[in-house]
Tab-separated table of C-alpha atoms in Angstrom:
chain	number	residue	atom	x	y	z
A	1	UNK	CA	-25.268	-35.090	-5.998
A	2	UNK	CA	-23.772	-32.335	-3.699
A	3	UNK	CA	-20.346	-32.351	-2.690
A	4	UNK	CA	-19.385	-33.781	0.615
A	5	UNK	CA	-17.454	-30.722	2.124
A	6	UNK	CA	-15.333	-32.442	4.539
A	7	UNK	CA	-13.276	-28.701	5.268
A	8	UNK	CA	-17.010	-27.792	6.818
A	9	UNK	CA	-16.436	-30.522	9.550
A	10	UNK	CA	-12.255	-30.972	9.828
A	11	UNK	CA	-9.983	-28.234	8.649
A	12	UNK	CA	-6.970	-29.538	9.802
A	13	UNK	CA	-7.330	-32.846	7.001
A	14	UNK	CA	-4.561	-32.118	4.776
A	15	UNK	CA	-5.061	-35.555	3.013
A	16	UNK	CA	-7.953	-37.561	1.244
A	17	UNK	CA	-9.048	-39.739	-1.456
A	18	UNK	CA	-12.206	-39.128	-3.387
A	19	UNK	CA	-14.270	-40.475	-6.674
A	20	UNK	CA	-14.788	-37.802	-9.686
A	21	UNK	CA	-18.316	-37.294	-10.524
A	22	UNK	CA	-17.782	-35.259	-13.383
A	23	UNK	CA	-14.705	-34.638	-15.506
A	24	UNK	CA	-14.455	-32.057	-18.460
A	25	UNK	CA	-11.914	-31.181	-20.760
A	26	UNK	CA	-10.788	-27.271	-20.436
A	27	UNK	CA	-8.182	-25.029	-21.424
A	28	UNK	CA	-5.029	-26.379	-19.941
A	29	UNK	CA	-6.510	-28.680	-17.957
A	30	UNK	CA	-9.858	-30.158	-16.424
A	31	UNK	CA	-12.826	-28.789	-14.726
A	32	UNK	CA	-14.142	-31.843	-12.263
A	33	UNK	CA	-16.275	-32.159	-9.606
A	34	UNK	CA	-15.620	-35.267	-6.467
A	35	UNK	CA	-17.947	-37.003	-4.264
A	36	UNK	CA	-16.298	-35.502	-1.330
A	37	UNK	CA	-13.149	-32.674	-0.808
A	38	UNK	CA	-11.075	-30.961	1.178
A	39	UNK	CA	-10.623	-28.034	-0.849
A	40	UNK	CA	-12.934	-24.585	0.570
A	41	UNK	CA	-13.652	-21.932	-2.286
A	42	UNK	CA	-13.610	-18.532	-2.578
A	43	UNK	CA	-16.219	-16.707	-0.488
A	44	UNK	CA	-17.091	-14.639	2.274
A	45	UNK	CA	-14.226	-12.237	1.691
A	46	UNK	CA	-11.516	-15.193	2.114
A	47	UNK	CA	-9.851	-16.719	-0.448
A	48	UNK	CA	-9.808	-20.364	-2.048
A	49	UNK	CA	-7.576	-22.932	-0.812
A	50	UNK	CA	-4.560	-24.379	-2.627
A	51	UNK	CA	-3.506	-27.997	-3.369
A	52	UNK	CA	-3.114	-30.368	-5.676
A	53	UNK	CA	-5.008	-33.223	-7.243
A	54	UNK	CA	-2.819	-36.037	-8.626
A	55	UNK	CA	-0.054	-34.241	-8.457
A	56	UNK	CA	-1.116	-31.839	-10.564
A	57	UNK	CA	-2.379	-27.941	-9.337
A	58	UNK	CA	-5.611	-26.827	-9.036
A	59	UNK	CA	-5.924	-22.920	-10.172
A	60	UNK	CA	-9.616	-22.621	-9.192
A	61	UNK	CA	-11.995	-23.510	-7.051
A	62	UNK	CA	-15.925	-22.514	-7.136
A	63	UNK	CA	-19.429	-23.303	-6.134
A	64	UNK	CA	-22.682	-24.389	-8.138
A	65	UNK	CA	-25.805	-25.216	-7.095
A	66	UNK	CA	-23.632	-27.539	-4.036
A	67	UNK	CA	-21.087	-28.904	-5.975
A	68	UNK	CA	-17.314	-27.793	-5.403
A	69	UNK	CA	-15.409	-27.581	-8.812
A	70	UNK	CA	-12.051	-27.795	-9.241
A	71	UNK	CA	-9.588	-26.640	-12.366
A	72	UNK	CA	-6.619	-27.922	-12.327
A	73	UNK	CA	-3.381	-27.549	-14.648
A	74	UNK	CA	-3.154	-30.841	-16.737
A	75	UNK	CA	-0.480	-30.738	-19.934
A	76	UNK	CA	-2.507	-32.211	-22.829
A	77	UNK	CA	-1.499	-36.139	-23.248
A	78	UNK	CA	-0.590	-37.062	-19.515
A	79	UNK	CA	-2.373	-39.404	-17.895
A	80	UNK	CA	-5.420	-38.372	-15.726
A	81	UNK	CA	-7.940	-40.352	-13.766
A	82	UNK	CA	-11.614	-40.885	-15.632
A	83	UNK	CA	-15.080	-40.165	-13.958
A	84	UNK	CA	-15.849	-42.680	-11.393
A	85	UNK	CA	-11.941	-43.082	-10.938
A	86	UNK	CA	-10.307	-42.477	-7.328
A	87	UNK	CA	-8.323	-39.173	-7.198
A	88	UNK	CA	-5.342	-38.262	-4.409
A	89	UNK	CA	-6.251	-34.483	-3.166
A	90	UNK	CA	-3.620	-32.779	-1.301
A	91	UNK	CA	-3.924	-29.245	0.599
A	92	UNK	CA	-1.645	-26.696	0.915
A	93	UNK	CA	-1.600	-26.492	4.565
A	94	UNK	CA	0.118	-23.287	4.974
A	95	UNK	CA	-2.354	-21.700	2.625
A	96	UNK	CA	-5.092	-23.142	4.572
A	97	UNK	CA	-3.731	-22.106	7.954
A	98	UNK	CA	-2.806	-19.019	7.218
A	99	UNK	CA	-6.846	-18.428	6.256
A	100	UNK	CA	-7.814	-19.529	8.914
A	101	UNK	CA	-5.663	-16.898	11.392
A	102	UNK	CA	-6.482	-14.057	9.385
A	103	UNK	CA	-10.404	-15.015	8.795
A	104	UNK	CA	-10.821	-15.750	12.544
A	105	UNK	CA	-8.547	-12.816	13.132
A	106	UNK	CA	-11.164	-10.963	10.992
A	107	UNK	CA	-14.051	-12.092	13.740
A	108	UNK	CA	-11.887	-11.391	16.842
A	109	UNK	CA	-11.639	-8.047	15.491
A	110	UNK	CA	-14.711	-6.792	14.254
A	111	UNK	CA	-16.361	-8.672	17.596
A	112	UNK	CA	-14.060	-6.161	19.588
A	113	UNK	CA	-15.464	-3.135	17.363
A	114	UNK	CA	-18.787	-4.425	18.226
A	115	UNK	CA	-18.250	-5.096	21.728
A	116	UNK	CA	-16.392	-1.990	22.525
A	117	UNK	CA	-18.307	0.868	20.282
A	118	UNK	CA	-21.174	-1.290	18.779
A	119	UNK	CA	-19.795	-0.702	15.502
A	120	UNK	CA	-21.150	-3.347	12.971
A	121	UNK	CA	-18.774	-4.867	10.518
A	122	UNK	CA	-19.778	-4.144	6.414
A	123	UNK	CA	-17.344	-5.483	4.904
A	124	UNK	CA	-14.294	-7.712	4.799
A	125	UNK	CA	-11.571	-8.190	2.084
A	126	UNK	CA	-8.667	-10.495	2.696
A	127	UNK	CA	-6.026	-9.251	0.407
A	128	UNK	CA	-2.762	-10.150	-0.016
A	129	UNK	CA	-0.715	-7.693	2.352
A	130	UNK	CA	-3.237	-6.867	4.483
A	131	UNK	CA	-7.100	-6.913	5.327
A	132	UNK	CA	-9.957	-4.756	5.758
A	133	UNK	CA	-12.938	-4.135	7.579
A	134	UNK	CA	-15.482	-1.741	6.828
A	135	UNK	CA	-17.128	-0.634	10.162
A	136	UNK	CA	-20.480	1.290	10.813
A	137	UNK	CA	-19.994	3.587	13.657
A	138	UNK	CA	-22.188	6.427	14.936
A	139	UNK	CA	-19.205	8.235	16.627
A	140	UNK	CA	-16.149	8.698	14.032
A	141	UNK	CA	-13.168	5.370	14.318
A	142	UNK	CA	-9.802	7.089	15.566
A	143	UNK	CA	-6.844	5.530	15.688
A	144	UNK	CA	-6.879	5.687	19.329
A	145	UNK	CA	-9.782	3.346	18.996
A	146	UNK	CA	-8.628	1.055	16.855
A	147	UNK	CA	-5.843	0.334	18.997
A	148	UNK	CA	-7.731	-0.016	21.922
A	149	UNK	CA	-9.448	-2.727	19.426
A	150	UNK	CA	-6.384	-4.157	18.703
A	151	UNK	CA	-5.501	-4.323	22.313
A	152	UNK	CA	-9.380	-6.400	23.260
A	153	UNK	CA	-8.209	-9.081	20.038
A	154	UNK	CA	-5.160	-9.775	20.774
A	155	UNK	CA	-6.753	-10.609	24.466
A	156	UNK	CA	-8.929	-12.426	23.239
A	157	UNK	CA	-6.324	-14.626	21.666
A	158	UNK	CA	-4.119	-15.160	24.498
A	159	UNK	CA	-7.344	-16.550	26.226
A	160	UNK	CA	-7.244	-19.280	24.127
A	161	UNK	CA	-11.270	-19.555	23.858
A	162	UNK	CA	-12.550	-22.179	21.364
A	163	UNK	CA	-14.165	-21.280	18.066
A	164	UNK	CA	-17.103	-23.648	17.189
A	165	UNK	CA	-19.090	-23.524	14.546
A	166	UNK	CA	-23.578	-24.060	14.792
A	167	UNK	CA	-25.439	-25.500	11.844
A	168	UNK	CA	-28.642	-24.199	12.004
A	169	UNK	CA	-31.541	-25.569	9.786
A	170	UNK	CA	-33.839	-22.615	10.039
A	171	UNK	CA	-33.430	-18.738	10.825
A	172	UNK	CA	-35.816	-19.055	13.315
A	173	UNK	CA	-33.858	-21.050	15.247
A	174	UNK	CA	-31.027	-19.065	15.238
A	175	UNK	CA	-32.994	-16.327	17.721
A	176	UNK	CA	-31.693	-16.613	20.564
A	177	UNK	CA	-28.149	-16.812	19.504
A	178	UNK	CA	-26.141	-13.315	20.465
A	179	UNK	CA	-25.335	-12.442	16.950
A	180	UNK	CA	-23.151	-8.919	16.291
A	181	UNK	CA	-25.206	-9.426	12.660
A	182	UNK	CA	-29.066	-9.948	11.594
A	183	UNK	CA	-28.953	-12.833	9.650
A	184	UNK	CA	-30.043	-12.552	5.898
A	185	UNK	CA	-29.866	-16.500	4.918
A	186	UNK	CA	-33.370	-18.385	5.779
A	187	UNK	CA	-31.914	-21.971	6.241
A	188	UNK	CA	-28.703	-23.920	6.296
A	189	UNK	CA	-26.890	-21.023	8.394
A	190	UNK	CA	-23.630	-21.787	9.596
A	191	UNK	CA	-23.018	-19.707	12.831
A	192	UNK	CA	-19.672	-19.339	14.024
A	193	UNK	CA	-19.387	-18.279	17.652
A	194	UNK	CA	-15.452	-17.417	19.628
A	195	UNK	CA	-15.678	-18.238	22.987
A	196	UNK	CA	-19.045	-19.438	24.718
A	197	UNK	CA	-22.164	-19.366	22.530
A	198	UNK	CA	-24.189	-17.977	25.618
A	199	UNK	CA	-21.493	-14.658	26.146
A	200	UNK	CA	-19.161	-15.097	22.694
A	201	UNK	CA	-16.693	-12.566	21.456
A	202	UNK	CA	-18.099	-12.720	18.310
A	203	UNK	CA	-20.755	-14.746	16.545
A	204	UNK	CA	-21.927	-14.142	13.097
A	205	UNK	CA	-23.299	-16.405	10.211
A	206	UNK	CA	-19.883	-17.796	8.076
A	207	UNK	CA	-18.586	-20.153	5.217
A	208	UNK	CA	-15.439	-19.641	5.651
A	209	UNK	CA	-12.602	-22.190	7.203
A	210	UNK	CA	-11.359	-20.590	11.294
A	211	UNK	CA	-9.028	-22.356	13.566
A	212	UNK	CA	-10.336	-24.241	16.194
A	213	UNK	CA	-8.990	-22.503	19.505
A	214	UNK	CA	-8.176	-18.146	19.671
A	215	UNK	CA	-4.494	-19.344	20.486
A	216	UNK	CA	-4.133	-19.817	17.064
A	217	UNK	CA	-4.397	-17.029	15.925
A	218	UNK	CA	-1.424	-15.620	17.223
A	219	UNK	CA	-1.565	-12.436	16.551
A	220	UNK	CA	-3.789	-9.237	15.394
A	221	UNK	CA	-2.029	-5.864	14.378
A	222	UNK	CA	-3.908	-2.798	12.908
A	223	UNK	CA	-1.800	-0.697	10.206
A	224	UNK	CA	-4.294	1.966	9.621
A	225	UNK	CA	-8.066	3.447	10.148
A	226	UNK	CA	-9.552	5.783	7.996
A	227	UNK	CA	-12.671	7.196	6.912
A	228	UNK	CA	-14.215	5.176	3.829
A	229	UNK	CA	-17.489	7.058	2.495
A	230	UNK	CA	-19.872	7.016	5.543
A	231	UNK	CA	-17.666	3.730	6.860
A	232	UNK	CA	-14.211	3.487	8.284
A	233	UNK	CA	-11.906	1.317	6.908
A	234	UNK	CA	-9.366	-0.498	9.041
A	235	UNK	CA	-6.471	-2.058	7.529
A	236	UNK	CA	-4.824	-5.242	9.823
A	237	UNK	CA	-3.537	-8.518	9.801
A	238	UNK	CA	-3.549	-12.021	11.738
A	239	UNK	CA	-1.450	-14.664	12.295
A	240	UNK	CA	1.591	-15.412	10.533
A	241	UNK	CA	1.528	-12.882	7.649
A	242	UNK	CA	1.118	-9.858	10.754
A	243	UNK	CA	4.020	-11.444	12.621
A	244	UNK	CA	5.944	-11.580	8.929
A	245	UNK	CA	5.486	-8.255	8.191
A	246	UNK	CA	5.782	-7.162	11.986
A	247	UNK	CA	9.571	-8.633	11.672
A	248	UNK	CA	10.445	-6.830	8.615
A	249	UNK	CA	9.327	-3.419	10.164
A	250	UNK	CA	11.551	-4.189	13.531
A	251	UNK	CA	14.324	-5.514	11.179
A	252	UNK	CA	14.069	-1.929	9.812
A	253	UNK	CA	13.652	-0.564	12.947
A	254	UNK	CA	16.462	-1.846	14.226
A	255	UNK	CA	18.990	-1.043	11.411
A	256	UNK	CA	17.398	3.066	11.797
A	257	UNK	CA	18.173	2.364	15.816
A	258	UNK	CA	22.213	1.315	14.691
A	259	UNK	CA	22.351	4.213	12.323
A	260	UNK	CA	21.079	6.878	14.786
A	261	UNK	CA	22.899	5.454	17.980
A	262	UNK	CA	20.045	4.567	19.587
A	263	UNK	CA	17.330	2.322	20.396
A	264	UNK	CA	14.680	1.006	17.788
A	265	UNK	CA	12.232	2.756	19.947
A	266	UNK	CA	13.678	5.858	20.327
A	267	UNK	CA	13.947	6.649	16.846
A	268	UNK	CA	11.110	8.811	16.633
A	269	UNK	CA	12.195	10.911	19.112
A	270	UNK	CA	16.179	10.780	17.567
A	271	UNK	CA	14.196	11.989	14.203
A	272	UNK	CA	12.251	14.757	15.436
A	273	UNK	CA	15.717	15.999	17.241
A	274	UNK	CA	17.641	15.558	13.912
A	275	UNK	CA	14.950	17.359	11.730
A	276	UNK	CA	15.142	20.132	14.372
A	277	UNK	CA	18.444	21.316	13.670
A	278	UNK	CA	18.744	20.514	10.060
A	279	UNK	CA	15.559	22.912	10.183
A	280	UNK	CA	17.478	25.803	12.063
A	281	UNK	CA	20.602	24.717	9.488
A	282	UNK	CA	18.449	25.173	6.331
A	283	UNK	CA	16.924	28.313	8.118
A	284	UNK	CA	20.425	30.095	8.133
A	285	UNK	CA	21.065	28.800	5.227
A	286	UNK	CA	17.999	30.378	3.627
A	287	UNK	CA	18.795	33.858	5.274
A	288	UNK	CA	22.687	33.931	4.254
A	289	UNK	CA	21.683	32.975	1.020
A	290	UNK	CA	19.039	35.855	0.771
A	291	UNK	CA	21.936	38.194	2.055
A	292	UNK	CA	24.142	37.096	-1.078
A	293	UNK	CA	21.744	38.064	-3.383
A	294	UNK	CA	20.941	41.507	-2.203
A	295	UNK	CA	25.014	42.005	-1.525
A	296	UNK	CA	24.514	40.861	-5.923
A	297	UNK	CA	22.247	42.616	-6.891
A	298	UNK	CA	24.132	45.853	-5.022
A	299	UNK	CA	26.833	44.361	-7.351
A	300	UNK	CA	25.389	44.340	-10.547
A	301	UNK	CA	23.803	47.491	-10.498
A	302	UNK	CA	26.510	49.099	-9.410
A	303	UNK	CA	28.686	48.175	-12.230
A	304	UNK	CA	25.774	48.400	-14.924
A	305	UNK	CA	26.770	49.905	-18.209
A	306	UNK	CA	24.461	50.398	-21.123
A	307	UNK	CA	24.042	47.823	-23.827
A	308	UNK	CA	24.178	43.858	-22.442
A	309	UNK	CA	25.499	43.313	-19.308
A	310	UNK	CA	27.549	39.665	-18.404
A	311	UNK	CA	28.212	38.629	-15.034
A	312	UNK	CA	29.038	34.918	-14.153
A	313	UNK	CA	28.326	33.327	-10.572
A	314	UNK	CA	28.557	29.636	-10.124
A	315	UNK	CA	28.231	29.586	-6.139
A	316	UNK	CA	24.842	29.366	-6.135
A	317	UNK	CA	21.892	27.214	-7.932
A	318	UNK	CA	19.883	29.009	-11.202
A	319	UNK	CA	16.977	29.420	-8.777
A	320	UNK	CA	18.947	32.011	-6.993
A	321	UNK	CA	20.508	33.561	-9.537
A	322	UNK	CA	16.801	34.103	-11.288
A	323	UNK	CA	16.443	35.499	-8.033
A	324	UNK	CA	19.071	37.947	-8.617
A	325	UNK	CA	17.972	39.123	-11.805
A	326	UNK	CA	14.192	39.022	-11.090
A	327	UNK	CA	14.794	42.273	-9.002
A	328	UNK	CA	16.615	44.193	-11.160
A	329	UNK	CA	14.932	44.607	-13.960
A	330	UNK	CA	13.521	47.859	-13.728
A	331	UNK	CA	17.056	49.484	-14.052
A	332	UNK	CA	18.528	47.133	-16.650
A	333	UNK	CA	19.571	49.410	-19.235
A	334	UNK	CA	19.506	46.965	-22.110
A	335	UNK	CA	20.007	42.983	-21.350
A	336	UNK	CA	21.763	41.120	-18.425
A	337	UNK	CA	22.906	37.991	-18.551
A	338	UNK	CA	24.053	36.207	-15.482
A	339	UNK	CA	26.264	32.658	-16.496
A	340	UNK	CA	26.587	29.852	-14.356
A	341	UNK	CA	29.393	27.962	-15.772
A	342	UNK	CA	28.182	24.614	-13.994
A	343	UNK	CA	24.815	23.961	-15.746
A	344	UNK	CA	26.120	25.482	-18.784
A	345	UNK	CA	23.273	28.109	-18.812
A	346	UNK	CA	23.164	31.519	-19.611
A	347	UNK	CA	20.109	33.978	-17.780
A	348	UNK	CA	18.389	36.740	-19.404
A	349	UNK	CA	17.095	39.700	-18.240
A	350	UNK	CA	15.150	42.817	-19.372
A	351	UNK	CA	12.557	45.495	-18.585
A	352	UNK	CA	10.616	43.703	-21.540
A	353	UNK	CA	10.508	46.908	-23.863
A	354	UNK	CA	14.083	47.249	-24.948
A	355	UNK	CA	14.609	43.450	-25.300
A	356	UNK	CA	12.740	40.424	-25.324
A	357	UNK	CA	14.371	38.131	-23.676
A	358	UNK	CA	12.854	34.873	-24.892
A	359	UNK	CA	13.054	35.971	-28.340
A	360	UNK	CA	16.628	36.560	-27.864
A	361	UNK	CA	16.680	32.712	-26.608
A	362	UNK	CA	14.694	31.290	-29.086
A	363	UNK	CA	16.609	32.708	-32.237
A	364	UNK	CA	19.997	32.683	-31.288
A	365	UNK	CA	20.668	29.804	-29.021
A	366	UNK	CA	19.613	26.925	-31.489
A	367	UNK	CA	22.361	28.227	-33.520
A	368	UNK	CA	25.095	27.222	-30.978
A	369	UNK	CA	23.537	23.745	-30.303
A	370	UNK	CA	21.170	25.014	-27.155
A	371	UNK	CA	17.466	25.219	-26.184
A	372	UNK	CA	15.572	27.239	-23.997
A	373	UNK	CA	12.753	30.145	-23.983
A	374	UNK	CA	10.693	32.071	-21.239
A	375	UNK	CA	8.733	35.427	-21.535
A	376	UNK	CA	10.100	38.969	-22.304
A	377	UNK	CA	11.813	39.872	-19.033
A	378	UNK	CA	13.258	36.315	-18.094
A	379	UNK	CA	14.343	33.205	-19.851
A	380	UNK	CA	16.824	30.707	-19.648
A	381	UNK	CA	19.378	29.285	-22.553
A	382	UNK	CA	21.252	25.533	-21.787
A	383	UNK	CA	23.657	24.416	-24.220
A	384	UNK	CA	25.926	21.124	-24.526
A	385	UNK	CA	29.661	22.678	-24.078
A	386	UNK	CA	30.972	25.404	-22.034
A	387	UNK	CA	32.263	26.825	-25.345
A	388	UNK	CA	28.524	27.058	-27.068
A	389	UNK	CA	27.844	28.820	-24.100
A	390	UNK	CA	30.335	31.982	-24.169
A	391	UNK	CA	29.911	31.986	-27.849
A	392	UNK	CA	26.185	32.612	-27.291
A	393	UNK	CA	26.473	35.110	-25.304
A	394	UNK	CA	29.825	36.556	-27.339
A	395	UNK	CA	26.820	36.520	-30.216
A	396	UNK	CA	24.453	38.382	-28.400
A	397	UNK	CA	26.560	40.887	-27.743
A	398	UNK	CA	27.849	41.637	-31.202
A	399	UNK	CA	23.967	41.456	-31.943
A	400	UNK	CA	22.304	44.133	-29.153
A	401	UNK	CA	25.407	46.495	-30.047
């Protein structure tokens, strides 16, 4: 005997008592079926409801062949009722509710998709931070659309139109019913329709559970549209999960607003103008930096003497300093090495014939507790102590004597 779906004909029952028809022993629990329930499963892109039976959770809940099965978490020895025994089912209501916003959220919006660009919804996954629809458009989804989308919803919910739900026998007799959707099911169809069946905002064949007036929705808000193969994805939320996450965001909005002196939605604006002149900051920066490594390099090659040549700087990063070296190498006469103190690394330089530079690195500086390598004309030594450091470079001049 198929199970008595009361959730198909009252959502908003939260409470019930109902006979097991079938009770098996599973891992952690019991699989069991009821003459009636409350409980909706999995399907349609929404996700099961929550509860309890007995006290005791249910982690699943599927469809068979009509009959609703429920697992639920049992510890082996405590007491549970037998088949034909009465069982106490209780929903979690906020799971339940919150469903039902996003899923009829989900119809408000692709109906408005429909409506406004006669895109046709493909797909629909209610996830945990947010859900998606899949739309098939001939012209490409901007996000100029989707907000004008977002805008026709969120309309539609402050209209407050009822959502009501046709059982249809055959698919026949579903043809004169304004659906955004052929219908693929031959018989049993449940239609639900937002607003008036003759003119609705949406209406589409569904199983899932949907409030029963727009108002309670609450809310839509769309995060993102993109392109998704030949689809585009749009990423949203309804009801109390988009008005959660909508408070975190102006929560975050409003600490940026304190920190920049200014209102949460000026910020962008206050951004832009700060990135501007760190821009024109890191621009003179760039150009005074490039100045002190010419006025270097002038330096160095000034004072160049044959055999290896030390010069320590520790005003400015290694990047630089490789920089430095990079463009003298063609009038090195031997090796130069350029120290900075701070990182404890030692640069080496070469025109690659006299003096390779990594081989210099690679069998010296493991002798004085550092590491390092790079090609003939450049490469870099870091040791542990300052000390391991000068003596390094102490040894490499002894050695290119």
């Amino acid at each position: 005997m198929a199970t008595e779906k009361i959730y198909e004909r009252d959502v908003y029952r939260t409470e019930q008592t109902a006979a097991i028809t079938s009770l098996e022993p599973v891992e952690n629990g019991f699989l069991l079926t009821l003459d009636k329930t409350i409980f909706a499963p999995s399907g349609g892109g929404q996700g099961r409801d929550k509860g309890y039976i007995n006290a005791f959770h249910i982690t699943d809940i599927y469809e068979k062949d009509g009959e609703i099965y429920h697992k639920v978490a049992v510890k082996k020895g405590l007491w549970f009722p037998k088949t034909g025994e009465t069982a106490n089912l209780l929903l979690d209501w906020n799971t339940r509710f919150s469903n039902m916003q996003r899923h009829t959220g989900e119809h408000i919006l692709s109906g408005a998709f429909y409506e406004l660009y006669k895109g046709v919804n493909k797909g629909f996954h209610m996830g945990d931070d947010y859900m998606t629809i899949d739309i098939d458009s001939e012209e490409p989804v901007t996000w100029d659309m989707a907000l004008r989308a977002e805008s026709y919803s969120n309309k539609v919910i402050w209209e407050n139109l009822p959502v009501t739900t046709l059982n249809i026998d055959k698919r026949e007799d579903a043809k004169d019913i304004p659906l955004r959707k052929a219908l693929t099911l031959l018989e049993d169809i449940k239609i639900v329709c937002v607003g008036n069946p003759a003119n609705p905002a949406d209406c589409v064949a569904c199983c899932g559970t949907h409030v029963a007036f727009t108002g309670e929705v609450g809310i839509i808000k769309v995060y993102k549209a993109e392109k998704n193969k030949d689809l585009y994805r749009i990423y949203f939320d309804a009801g109390r999960r988009a008005y959660e996450k909508l408070a975190v965001i102006y929560e975050q909005a409003q600490s940026l607003g304190v920190h920049y002196s200014t209102q949460p939605e000026n910020i962008f604006d206050r951004i832009l103008a700060r990135e501007e002149k760190e821009q024109a900051v890191r621009n003179r920066l760039y150009n005074l930096t490039q100045s002190i490594i010419k006025e270097r390099q002038k330096e160095i090659e000034s004072s160049m003497a044959s055999g290896t040549n030390v010069f320590t700087y520790n005003d400015l990063p290694l990047n630089d300093l490789v920089k430095i070296g990079n463009g003298l190498t063609s009038v090195i006469p031997l090796v130069l090495v350029i120290i900075q103190e701070e990182e404890k690394a030692a640069l080496l330089f070469s025109d690659g014939k006299k003096a390779d530079c990594n081989k210099l690195v690679k069998d010296t500086a493991p002798v004085f507790n550092g590491k390092g390598g790079g090609n003939k004309e450049s490469a870099r030594a870091f040791f542990t102590t300052l000390d391991n450091l000068m003596t390094f470079v102490d040894a490499l001049n002894k050695h290119l004597r």
